CSV table of C-alpha atoms and ligand atoms in Angstrom, one decimal:
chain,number,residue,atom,x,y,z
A,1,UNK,CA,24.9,25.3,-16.5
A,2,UNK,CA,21.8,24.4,-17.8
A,3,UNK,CA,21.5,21.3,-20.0
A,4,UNK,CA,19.7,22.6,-23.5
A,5,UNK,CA,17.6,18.9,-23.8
A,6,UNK,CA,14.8,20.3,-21.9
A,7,UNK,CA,14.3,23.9,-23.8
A,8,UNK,CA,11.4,23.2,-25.0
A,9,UNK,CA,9.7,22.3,-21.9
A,10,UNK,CA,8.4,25.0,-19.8
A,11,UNK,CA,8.6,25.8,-16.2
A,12,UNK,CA,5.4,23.3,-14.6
A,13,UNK,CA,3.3,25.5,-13.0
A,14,UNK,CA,-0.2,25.0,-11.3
A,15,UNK,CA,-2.9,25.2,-13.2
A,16,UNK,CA,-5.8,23.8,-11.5
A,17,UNK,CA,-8.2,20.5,-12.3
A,18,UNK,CA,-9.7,22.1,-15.1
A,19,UNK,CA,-6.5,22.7,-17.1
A,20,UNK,CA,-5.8,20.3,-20.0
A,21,UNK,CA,-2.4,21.2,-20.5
A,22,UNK,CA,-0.3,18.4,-20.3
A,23,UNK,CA,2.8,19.8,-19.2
A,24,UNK,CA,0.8,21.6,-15.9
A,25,UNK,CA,-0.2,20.3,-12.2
A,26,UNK,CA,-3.8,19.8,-12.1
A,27,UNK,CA,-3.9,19.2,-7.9
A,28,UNK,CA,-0.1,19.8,-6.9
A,29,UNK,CA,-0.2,23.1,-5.5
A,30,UNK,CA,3.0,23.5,-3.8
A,31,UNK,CA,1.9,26.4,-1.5
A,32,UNK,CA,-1.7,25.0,-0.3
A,33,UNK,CA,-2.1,24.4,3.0
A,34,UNK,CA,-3.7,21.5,4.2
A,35,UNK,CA,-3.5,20.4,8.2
A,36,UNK,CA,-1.4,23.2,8.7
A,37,UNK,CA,1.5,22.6,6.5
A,38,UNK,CA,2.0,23.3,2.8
A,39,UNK,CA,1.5,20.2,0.0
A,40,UNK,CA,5.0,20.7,-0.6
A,41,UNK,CA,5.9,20.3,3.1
A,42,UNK,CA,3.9,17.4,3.5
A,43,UNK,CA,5.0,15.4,0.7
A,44,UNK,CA,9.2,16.4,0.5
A,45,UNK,CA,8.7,14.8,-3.2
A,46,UNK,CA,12.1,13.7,-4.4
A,47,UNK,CA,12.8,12.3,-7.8
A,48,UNK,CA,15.4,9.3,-7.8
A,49,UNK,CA,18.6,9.9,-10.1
A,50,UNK,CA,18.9,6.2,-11.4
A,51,UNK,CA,15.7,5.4,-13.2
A,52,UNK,CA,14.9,8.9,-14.6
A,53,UNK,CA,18.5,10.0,-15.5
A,54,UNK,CA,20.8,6.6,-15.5
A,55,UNK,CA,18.4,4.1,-17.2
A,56,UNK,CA,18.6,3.7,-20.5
A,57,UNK,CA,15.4,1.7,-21.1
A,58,UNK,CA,17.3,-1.7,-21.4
A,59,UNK,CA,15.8,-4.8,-20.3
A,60,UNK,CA,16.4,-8.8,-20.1
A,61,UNK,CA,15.6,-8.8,-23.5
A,62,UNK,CA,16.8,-6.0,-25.3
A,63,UNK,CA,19.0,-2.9,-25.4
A,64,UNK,CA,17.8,0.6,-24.5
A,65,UNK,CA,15.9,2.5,-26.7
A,66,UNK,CA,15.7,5.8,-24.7
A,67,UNK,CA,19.2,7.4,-26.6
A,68,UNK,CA,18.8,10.3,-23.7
A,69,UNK,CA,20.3,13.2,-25.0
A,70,UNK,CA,22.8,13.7,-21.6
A,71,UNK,CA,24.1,9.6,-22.4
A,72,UNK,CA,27.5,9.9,-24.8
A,73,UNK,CA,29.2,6.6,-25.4
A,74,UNK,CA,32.1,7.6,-23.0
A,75,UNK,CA,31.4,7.1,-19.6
A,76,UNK,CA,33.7,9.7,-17.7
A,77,UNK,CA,33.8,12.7,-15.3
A,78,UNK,CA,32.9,14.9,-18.4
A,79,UNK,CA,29.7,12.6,-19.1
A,80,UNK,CA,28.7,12.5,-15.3
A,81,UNK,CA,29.0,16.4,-15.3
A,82,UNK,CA,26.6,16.8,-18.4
A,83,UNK,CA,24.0,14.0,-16.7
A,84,UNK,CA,24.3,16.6,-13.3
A,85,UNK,CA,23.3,19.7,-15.9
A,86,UNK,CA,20.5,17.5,-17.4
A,87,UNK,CA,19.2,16.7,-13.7
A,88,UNK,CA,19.5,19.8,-11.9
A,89,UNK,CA,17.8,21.2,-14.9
A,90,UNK,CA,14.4,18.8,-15.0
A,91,UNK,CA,14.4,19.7,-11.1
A,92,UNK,CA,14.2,23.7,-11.6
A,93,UNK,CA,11.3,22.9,-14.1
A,94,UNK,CA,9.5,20.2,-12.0
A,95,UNK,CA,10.0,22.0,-9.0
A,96,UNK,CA,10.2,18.9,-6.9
A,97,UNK,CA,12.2,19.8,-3.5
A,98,UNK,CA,14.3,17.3,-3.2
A,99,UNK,CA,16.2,14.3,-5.2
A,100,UNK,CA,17.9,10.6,-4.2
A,101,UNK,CA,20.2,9.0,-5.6
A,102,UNK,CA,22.9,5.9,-5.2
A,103,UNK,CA,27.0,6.9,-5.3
A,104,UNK,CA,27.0,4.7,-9.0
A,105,UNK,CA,23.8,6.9,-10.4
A,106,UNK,CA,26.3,10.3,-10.3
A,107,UNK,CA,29.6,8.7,-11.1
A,108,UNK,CA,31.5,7.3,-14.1
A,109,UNK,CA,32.2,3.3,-12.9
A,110,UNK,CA,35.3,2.7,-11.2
A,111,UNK,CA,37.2,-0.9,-10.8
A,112,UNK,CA,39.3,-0.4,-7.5
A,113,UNK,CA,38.7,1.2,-4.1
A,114,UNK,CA,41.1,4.2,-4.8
A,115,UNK,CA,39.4,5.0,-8.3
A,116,UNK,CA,35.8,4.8,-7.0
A,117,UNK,CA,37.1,7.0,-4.0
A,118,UNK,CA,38.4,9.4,-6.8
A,119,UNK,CA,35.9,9.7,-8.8
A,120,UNK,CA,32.9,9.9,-6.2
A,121,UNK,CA,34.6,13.0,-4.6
A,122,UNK,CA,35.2,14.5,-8.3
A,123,UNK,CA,31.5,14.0,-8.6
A,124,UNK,CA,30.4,14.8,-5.1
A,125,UNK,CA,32.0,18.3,-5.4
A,126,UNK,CA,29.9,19.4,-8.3
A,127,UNK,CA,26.4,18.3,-7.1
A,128,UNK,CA,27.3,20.5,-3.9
A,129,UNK,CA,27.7,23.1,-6.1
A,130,UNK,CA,24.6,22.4,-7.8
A,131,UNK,CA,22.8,22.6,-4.7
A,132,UNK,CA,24.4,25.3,-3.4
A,133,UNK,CA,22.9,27.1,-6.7
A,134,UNK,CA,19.2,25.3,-7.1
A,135,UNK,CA,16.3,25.1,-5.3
A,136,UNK,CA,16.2,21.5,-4.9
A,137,UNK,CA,18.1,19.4,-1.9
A,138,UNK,CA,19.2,16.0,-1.0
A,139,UNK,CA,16.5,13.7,0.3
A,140,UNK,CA,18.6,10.8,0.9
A,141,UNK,CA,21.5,9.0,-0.6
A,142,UNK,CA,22.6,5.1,-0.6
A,143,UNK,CA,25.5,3.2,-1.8
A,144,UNK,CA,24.9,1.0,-4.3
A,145,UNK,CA,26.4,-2.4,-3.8
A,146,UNK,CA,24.2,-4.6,-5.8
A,147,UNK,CA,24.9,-4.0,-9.7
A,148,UNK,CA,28.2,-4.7,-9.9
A,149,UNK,CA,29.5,-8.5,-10.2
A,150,UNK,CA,31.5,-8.2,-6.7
A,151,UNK,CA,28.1,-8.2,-5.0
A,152,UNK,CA,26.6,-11.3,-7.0
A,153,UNK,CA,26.7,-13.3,-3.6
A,154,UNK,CA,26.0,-9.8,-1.0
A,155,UNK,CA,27.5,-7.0,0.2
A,156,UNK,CA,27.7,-6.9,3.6
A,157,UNK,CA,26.9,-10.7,3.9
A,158,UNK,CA,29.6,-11.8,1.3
A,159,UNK,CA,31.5,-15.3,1.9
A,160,UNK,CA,34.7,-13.0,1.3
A,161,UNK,CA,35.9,-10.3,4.1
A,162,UNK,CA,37.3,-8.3,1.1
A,163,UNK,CA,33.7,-7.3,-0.6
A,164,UNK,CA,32.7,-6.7,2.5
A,165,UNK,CA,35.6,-4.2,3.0
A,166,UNK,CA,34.8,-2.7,0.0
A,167,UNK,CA,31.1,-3.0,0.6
A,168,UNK,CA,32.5,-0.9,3.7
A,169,UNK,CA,34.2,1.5,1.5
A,170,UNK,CA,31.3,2.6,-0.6
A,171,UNK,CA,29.1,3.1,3.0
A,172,UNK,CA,31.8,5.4,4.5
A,173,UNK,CA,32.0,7.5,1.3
A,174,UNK,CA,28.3,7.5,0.5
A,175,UNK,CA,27.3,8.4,4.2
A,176,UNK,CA,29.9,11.1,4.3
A,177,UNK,CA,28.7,12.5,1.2
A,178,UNK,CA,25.2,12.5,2.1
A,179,UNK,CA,26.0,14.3,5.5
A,180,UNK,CA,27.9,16.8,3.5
A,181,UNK,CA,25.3,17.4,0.8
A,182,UNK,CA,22.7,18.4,3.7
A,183,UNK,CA,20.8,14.7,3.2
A,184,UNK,CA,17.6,14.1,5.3
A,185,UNK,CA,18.3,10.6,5.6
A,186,UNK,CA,21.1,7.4,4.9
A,187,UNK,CA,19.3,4.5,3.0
A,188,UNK,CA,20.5,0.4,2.7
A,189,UNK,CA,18.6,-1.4,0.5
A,190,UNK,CA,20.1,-5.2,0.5
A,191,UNK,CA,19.5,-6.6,-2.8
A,192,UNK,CA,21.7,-9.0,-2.6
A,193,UNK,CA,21.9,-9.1,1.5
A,194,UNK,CA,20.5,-12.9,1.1
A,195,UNK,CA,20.7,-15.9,-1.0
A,196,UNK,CA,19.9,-17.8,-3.6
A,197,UNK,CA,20.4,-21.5,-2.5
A,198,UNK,CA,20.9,-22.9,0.9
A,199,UNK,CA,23.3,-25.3,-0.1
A,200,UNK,CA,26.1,-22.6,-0.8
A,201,UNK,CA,24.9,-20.2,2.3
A,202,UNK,CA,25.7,-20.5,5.9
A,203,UNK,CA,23.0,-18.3,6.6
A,204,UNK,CA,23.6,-17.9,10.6
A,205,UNK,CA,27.1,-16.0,9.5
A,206,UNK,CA,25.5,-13.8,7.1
A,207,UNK,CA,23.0,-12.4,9.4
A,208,UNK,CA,25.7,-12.1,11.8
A,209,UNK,CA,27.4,-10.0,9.5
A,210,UNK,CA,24.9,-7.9,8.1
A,211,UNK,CA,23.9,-7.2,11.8
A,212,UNK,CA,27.4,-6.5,12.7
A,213,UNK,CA,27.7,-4.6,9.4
A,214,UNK,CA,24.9,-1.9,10.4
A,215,UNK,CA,26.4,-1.4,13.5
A,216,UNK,CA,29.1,0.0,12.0
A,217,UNK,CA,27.0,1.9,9.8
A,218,UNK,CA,25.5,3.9,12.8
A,219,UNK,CA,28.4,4.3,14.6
A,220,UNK,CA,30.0,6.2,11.8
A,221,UNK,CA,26.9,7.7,11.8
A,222,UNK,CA,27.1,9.5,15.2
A,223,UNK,CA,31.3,9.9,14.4
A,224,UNK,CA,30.7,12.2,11.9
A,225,UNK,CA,27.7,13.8,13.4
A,226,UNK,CA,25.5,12.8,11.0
A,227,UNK,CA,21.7,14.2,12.5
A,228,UNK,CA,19.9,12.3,9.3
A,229,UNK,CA,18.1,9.0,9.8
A,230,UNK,CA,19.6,5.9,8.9
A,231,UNK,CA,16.8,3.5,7.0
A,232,UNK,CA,16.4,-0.1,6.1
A,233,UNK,CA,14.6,-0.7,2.4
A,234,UNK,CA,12.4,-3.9,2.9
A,235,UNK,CA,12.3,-6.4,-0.2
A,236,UNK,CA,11.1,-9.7,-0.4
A,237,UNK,CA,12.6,-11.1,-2.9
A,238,UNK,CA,14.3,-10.0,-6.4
A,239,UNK,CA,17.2,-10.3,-6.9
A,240,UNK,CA,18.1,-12.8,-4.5
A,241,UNK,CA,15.6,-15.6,-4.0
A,242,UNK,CA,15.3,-15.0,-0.2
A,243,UNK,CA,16.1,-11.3,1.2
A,244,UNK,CA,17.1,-11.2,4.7
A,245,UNK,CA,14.9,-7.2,4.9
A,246,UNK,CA,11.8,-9.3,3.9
A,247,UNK,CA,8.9,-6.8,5.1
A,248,UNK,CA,8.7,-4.1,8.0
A,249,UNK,CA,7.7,-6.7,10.7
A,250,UNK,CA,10.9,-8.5,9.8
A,251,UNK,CA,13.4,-5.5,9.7
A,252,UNK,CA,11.7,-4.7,13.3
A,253,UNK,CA,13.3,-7.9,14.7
A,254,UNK,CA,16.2,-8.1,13.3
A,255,UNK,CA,17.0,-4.5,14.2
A,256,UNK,CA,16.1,-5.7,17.8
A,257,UNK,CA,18.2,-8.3,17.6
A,258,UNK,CA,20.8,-6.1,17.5
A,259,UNK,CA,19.5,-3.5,19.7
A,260,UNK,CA,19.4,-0.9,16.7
A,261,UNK,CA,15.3,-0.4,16.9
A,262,UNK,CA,16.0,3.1,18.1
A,263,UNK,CA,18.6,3.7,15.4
A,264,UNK,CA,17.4,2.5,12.1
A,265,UNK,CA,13.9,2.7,10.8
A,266,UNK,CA,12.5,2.0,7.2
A,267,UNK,CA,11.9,3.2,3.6
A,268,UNK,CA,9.2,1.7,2.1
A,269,UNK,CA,8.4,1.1,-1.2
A,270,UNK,CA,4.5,-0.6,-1.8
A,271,UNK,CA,5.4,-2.5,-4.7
A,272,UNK,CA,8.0,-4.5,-2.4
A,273,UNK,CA,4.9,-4.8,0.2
A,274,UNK,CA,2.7,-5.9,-2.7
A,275,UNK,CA,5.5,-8.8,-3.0
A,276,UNK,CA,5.8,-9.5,0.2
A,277,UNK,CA,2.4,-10.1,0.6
A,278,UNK,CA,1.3,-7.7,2.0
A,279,UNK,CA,-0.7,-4.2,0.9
A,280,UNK,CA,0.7,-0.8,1.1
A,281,UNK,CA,-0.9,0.6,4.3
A,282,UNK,CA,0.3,-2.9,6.3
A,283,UNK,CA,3.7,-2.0,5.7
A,284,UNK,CA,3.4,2.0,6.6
A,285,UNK,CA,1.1,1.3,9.5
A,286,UNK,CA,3.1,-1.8,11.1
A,287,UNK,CA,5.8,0.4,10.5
A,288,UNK,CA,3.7,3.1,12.7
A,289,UNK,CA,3.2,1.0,15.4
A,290,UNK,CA,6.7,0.1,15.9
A,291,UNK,CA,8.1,3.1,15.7
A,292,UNK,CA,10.5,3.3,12.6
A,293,UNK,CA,8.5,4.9,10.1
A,294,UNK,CA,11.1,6.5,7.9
A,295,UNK,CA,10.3,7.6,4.2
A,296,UNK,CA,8.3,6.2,1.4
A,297,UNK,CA,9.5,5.1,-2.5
A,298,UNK,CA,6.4,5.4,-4.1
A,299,UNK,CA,5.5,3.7,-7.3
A,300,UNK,CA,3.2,0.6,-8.0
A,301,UNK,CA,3.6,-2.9,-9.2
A,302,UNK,CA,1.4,-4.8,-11.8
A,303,UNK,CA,-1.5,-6.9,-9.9
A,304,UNK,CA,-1.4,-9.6,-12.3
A,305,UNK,CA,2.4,-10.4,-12.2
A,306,UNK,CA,5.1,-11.2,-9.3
A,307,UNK,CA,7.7,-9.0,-10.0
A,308,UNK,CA,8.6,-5.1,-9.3
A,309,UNK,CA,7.8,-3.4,-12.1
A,310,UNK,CA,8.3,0.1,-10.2
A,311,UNK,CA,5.7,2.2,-11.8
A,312,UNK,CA,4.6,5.4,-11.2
A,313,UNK,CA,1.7,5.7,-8.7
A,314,UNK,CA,-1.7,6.2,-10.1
A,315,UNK,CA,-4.4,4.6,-8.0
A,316,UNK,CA,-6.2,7.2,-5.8
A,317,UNK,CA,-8.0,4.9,-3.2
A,318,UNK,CA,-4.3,2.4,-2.4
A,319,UNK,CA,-2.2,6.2,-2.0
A,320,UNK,CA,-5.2,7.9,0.2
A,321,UNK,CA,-5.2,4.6,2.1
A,322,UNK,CA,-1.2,5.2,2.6
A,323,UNK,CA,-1.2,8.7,2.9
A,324,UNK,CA,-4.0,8.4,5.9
A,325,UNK,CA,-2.3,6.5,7.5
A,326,UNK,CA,0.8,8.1,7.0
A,327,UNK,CA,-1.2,11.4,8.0
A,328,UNK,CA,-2.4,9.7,11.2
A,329,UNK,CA,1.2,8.8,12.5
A,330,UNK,CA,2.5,12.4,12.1
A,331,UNK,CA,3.4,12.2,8.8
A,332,UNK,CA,7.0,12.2,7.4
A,333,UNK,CA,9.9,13.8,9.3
A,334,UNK,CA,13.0,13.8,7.7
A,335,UNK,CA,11.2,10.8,5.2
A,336,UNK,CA,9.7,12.5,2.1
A,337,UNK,CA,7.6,11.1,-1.3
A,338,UNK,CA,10.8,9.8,-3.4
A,339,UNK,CA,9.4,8.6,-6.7
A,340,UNK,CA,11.1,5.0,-6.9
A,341,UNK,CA,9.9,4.7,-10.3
A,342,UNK,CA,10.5,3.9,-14.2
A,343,UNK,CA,8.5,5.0,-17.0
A,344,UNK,CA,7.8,2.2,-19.4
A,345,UNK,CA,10.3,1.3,-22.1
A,346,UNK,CA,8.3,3.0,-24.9
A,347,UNK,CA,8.0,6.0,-23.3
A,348,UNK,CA,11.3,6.8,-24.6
A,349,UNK,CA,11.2,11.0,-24.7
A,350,UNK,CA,12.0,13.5,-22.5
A,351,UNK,CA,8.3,14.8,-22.3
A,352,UNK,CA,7.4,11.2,-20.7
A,353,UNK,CA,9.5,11.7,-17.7
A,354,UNK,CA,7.6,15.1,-17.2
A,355,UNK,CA,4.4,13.6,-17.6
A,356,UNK,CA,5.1,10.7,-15.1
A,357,UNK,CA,6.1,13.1,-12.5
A,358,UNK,CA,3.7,15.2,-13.0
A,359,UNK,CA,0.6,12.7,-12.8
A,360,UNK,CA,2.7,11.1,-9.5
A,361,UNK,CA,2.7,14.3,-7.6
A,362,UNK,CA,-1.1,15.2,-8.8
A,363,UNK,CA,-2.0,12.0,-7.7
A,364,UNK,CA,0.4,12.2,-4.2
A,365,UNK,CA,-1.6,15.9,-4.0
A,366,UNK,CA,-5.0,14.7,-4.1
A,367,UNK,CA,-4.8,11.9,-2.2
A,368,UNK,CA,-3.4,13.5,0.7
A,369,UNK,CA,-6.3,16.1,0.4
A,370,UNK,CA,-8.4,12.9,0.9
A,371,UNK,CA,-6.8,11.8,3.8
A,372,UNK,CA,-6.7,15.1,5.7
A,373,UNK,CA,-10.1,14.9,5.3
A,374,UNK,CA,-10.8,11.3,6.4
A,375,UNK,CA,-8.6,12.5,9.4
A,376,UNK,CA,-10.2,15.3,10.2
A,377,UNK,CA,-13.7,13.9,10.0
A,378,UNK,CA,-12.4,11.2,12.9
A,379,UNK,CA,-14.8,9.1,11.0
A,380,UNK,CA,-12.3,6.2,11.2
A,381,UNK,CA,-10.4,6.9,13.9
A,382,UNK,CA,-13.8,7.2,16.6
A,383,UNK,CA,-15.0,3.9,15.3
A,384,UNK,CA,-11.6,1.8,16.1
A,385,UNK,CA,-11.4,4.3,19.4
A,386,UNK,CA,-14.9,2.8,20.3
A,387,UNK,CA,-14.0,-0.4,19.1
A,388,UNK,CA,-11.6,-0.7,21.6
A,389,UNK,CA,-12.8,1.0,24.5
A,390,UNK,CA,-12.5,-2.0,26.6
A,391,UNK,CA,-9.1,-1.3,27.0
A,392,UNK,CA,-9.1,2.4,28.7
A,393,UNK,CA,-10.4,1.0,31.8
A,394,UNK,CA,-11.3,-1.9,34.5
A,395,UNK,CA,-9.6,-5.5,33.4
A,396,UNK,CA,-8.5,-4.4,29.9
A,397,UNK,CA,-6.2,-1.6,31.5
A,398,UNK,CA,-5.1,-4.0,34.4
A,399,UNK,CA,-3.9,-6.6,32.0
A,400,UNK,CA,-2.3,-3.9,29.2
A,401,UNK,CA,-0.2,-2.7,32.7
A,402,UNK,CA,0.8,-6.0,34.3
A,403,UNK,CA,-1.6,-5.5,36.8
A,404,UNK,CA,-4.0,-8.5,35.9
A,405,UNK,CA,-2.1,-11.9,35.9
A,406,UNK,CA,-3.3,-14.8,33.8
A,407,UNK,CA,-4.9,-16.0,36.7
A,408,UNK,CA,-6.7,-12.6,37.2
A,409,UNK,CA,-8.0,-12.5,33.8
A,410,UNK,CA,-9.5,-16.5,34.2
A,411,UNK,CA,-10.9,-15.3,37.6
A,412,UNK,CA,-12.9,-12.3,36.0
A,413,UNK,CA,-13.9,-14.2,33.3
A,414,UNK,CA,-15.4,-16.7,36.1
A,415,UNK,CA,-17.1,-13.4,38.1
A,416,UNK,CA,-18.7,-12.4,35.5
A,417,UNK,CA,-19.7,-15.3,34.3
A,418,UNK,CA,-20.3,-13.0,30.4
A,419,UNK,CA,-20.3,-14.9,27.7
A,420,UNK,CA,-19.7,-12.4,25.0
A,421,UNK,CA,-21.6,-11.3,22.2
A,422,UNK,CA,-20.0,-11.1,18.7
A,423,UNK,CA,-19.7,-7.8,17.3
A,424,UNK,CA,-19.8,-6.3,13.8
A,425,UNK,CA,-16.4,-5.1,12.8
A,426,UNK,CA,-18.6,-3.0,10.1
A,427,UNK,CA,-15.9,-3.6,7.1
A,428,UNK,CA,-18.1,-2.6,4.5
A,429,UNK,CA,-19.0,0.7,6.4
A,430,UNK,CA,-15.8,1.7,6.8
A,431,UNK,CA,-15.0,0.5,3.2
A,432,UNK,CA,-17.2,2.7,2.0
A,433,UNK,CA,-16.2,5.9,4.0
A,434,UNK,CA,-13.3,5.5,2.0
A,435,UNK,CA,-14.8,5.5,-1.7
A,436,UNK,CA,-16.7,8.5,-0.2
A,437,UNK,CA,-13.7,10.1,0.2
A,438,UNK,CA,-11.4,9.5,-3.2
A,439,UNK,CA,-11.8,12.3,-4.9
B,1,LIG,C1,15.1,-1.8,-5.7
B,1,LIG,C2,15.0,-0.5,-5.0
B,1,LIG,C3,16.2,0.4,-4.9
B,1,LIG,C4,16.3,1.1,-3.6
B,1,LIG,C5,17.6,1.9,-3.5
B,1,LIG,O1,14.0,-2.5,-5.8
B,1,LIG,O2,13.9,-0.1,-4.7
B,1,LIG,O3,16.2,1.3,-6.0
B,1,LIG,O4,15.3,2.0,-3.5
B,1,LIG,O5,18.7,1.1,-3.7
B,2,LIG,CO1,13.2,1.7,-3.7
């Protein structure tokens, strides 16, 4: 059934950069090919269930002022059935392929393993239905074990073996369902997977249980015969003062630590590299060069504070940065462009969550045009080639293959008897091959 609240909204077609009509894509046109593939195949957009349909605009400081027509006071199967209608309806007029979303987001809340088992399958059989009927599948799905109070010290790396059981619980049931509702991928995020204070945390036994934890996870995994990919969500910090997932570099070794590298790759969301430290195309291409490139939440933090204020993308040159270098690696696989993101707390109508999709998957549309350019013009990629040529032959080669000991490196350096010239690393060339390119 479709949910009445979005009438007056029409179906959001293309209409090309010169259209000024709001409720229309100006770049995202689904069909284009670019590189081969179509913009939709490229970017697998997915919008996530729990900011644009659960939220109700509350903050620290104040209640929620959205009053969204699918959110009655009563918080039951009847209620998460209407919330379905109202989603499966805004993705048959967005047109997005794809949606994410956490076993809570769908659900009404449930205190004890048997009723969250009971009213997650209640739940779980309808949206099959609704996929069964729409054009728009499961990206990924994740359990979310961070909201309620039994997670306040961690899920899998709780003091108590019982939250961890039923930490357990909500995986098995969440990973079955995604497997079941056709999901590309599995995703943990560990929000509370650290701690706050040393003083209360014996922090060798919690990352012995979270590794032990994810072991579990992909040995269900391959039980059930999931084929999806299983990814890790890095995040510095917030909630917990110290997250264990810090960035991609850190995921890497703790997933080699426990022999999962092959297994488990990431999801990565740039306003978690932003606090990490890091920019946006560290993260994807560190996450490139190690071989567990997964998916992307994209959305944007605020420069000028610490905090993740998940919004919607809108800065051309950071996304055709991200989406080169995303391009570059092979782009995504089962990964896809989930929109991780909030619109602001006044933006409190329906329209607003049409016009924040649509302006993130213009902006997703046209950036990627930029990057298949920058790609195909090898502009970038012949000047690091050439940059390190050294290494495709003579003592560079040697070394790289374990031919060339330290002692054969010192003795060359001797031979030669070089001493190198500094070279330009030409930032502000390249630099501005990129402004040449957003468009
Ligand atoms: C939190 C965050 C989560 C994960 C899924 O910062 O990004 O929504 O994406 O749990
Ligand atoms: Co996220």
């Amino acid at each position: 059934m479709n949910h009445s609240c979005f009438d007056h909204i029409p179906k959001i077609q293309y209409e090309g950069p010169e259209s000024d009509n709001p409720l229309a894509f100006k770049y995202y046109d689904a069909s284009r090919v670019i590189m081969g593939k179509t913009i939709e195949e490229h970017l697998r957009v997915a919008v996530c269930y729990w900011h644009t349909f659960c939220w109700d605009g509350s903050d620290v400081f104040g209640a929620g002022p959205f009053n969204r027509p699918w959110h009655g006071p009563v918080n039951d199967n009847d209620a998460a059935l209407e919330k379905l209608d109202a989603a499966f309806t805004f993705f048959e007029k967005l047109g997005n392929p794809y949606f994410c979303f956490h076993d809570v987001d769908v659900m009404p809340s449930a205190e004890t393993p048997g009723e969250h088992v009971e009213k997650f399958h209640f739940i779980v059989d309808a949206v099959e239905k609704k996929i069964a009927e729409s054009a728009t599948g499961l990206l990924w799905g994740t359990a979310n074990m961070f909201s309620h109070p039994r997670y306040m010290a961690g899920a899998s790396t709780n003091p108590d073996p019982e939250v961890v059981a039923f930490a357990a619980l909500q995986v098995r049931e969440c990973l079955e369902a995604t497997h079941r509702l056709g999901g590309a991928g599995y995703v943990l995020w560990g929000g509370r997977e650290g701690y706050d204070t040393i003083l209360n945390t014996d922090l060798k036994r919690e990352i012995a249980q979270l590794g032990r934890f994810l072991t579990m996870v992909v040995e269900h995994k391959h039980r059930i015969g999931f084929k999806g990919d299983i990814w890790i969500e890095p995040k510095p910090h917030e909630p917990a003062r110290h997250q264990y997932d810090r960035d991609v570099a850190t995921v890497y070794g703790f997933l080699k630590n426990c022999g999962l590298e092959k297994e488990v790759g990431v999801n990565i969301e740039p306003n978690h590299a932003t606090l990490a430290g890091h920019n946006f195309e560290h993260e994807v291409e560190m996450a490139m060069a190690l071989d567990i490139f997964g998916s992307i939440d994209f959305n944007r933090g605020d420069p000028q504070n610490g905090w993740d204020t998940d919004q919607f993308p809108n800065d051309l040159r950071e996304n055709t940065m991200a989406l080169y270098y995303i391009l570059k690696g092979g782009g995504f696989k089962n990964g896809g462009a989930n929109f991780d993101a909030k619109v602001r707390r006044q933006s409190r109508e329906v329209e607003d969550l049409f016009y924040a999709h649509i302006g993130g998957m213009d902006l997703l549309a046209r950036a990627l045009e930029n990057a298949a350019r920058l790609l195909e013009s090898e502009k970038l990629i012949s000047f690091v080639n050439h940059r390190y040529a050294g290494w495709d032959s003579g003592i560079g080669a040697d070394m790289l293959s374990g031919r060339a000991s330290l002692e054969d490196m010192a003795a060359n350096a001797l031979d030669t008897n070089i001493s190198p010239a500094p070279r330009s690393g030409r930032q502000e060339y390249l630099e501005n091959i990129i402004t040449q390119a957003v468009r």
